[in-house]
XYZ file of C-alpha atoms in Angstrom:
172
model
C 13.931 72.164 4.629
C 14.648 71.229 8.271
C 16.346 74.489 10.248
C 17.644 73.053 13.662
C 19.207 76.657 15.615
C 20.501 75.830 18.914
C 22.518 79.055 20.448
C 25.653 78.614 22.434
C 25.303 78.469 25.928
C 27.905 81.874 27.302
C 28.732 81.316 31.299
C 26.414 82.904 33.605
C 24.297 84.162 31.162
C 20.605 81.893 30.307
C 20.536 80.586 27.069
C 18.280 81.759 24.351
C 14.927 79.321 22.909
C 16.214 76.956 19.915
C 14.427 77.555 16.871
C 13.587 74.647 14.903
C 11.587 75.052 11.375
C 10.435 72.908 9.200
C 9.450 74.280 5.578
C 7.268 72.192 2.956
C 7.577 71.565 -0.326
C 11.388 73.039 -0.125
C 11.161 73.560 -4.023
C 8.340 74.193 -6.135
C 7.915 73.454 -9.278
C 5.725 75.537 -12.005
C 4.923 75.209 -15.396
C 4.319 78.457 -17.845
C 3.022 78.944 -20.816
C -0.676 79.405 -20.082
C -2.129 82.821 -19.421
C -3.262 82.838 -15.915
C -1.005 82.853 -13.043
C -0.217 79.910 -10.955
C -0.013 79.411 -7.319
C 1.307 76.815 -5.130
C 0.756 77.042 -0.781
C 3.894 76.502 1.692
C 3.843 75.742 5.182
C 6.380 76.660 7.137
C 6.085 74.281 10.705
C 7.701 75.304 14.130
C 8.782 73.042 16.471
C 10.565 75.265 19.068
C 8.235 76.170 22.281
C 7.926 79.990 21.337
C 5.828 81.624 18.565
C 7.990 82.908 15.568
C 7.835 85.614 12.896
C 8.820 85.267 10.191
C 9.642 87.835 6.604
C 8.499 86.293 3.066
C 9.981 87.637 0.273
C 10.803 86.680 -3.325
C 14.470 86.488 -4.264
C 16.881 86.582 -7.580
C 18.705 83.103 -7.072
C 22.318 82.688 -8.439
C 24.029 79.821 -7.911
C 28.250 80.590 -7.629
C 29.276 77.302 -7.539
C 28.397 73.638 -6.378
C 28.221 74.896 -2.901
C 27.377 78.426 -2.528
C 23.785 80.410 -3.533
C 23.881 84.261 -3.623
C 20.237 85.523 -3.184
C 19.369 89.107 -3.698
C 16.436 91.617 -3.794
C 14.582 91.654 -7.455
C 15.723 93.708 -9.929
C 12.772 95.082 -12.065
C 12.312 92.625 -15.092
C 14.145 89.704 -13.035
C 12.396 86.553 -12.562
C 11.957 87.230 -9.288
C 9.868 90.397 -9.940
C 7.353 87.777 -11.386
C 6.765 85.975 -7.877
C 4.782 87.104 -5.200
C 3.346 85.919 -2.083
C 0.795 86.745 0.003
C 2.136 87.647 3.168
C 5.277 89.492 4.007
C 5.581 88.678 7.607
C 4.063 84.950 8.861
C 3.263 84.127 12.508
C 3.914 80.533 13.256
C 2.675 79.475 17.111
C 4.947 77.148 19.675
C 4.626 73.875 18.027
C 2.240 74.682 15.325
C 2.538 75.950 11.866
C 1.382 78.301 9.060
C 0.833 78.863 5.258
C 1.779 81.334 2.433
C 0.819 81.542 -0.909
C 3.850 82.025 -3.881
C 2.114 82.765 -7.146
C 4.129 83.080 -10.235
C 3.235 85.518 -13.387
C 5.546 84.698 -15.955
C 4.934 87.241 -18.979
C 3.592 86.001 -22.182
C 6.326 87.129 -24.141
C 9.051 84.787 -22.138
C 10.764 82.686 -24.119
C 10.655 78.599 -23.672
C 13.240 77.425 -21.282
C 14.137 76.991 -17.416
C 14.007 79.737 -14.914
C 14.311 79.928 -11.269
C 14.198 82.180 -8.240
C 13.591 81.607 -4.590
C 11.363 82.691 -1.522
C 13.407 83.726 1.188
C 11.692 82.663 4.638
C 13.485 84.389 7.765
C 13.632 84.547 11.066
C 15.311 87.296 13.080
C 17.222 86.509 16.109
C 15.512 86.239 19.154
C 15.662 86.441 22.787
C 19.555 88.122 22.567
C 21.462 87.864 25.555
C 24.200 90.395 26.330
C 27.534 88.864 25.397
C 25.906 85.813 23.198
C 26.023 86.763 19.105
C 22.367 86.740 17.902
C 21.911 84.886 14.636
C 19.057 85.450 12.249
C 17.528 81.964 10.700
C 16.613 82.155 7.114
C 15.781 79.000 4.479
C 14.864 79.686 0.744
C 12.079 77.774 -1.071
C 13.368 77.291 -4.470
C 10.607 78.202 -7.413
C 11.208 76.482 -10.610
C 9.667 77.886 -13.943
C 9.812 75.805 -17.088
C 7.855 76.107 -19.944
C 7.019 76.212 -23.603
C 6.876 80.028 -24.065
C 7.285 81.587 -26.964
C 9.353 79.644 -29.721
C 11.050 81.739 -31.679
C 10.891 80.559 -35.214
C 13.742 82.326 -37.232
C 16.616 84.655 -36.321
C 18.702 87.308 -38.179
C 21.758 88.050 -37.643
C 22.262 92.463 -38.485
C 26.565 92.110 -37.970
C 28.946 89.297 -36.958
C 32.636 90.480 -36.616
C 34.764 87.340 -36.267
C 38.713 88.297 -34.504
C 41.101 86.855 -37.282
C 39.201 86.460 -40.341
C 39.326 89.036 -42.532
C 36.192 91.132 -44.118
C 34.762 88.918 -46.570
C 36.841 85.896 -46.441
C 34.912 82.597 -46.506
C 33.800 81.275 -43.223
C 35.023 77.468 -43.420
């Protein structure tokens, strides 16, 4: 993920510093299944002249259509409760870069299939000048899960109520 921010010049005001980041990988991928946890390192490279901070934080990913991704703060027992990372805020010098660690902990009793949530790199504004609009910079590393989990060998079925068929008619 390439992030390219250039702000607006406004007349007779000075222009704020571009921020340009670079992220790598943009998605990770991580198999479950196993018991231990499993961890994967991100860089996150800036190639603007001033040092950056930047937040770290696991997401809930949704995806609302072809072109637009909601992310939001973890629920407790949402997939994104299960990633972590090992530092909240990241300081990335003037043309240098830095890494985080995402480790995932998917429980044992997850079922087999795909899941996915997101860590949510931002950077606030900086160097706001009066009558400009500041605009915070943020990039999501997408976290894949996919797995064998637990394979659920038989199912029962307690009730089924089917609209138009009446109680105890055959099913055809």
């Amino acid at each position: 993920v390439l992030i390219d921010a250039h702000p607006l010049p406004a007349t007779g005001w000075a222009t704020a510093a571009a921020v340009q980041l670079a992220i790598s990988p943009a998605r990770l991928t991580i198999p479950y299944g196993g018991s231990s946890p499993a961890s994967r390192v991100v860089t996150v490279s800036n190639g603007s002249s001033l040092p950056v901070v930047a937040t770290v934080r696991a997401v809930d990913e949704q995806q609302q259509d072809s072109t637009h991704t909601v992310y939001s703060d973890p629920k407790p027992g949402s997939v994104a409760s299960w990633v972590s990372v090992d530092h909240a805020q990241l300081q990335v010098p003037p043309q240098g870069s830095a890494s985080f660690t995402v480790t995932v902990r998917v429980p044992p009793t997850t079922d087999a299939g795909e899941l996915q949530a997101a860590v949510l790199v931002t950077v606030p504004a900086q160097g706001a000048v009066p009558g400009q609009i500041s605009i915070n910079v943020a990039a999501a590393v997408q976290v894949f899960m996919s797995g064998s989990g637990v394979v659920r060998r038989s199912l029962a079925i307690e009730s089924l109520q089917v609209p138009g068929v009446a109680a105890g008619a055959p099913m055809t």
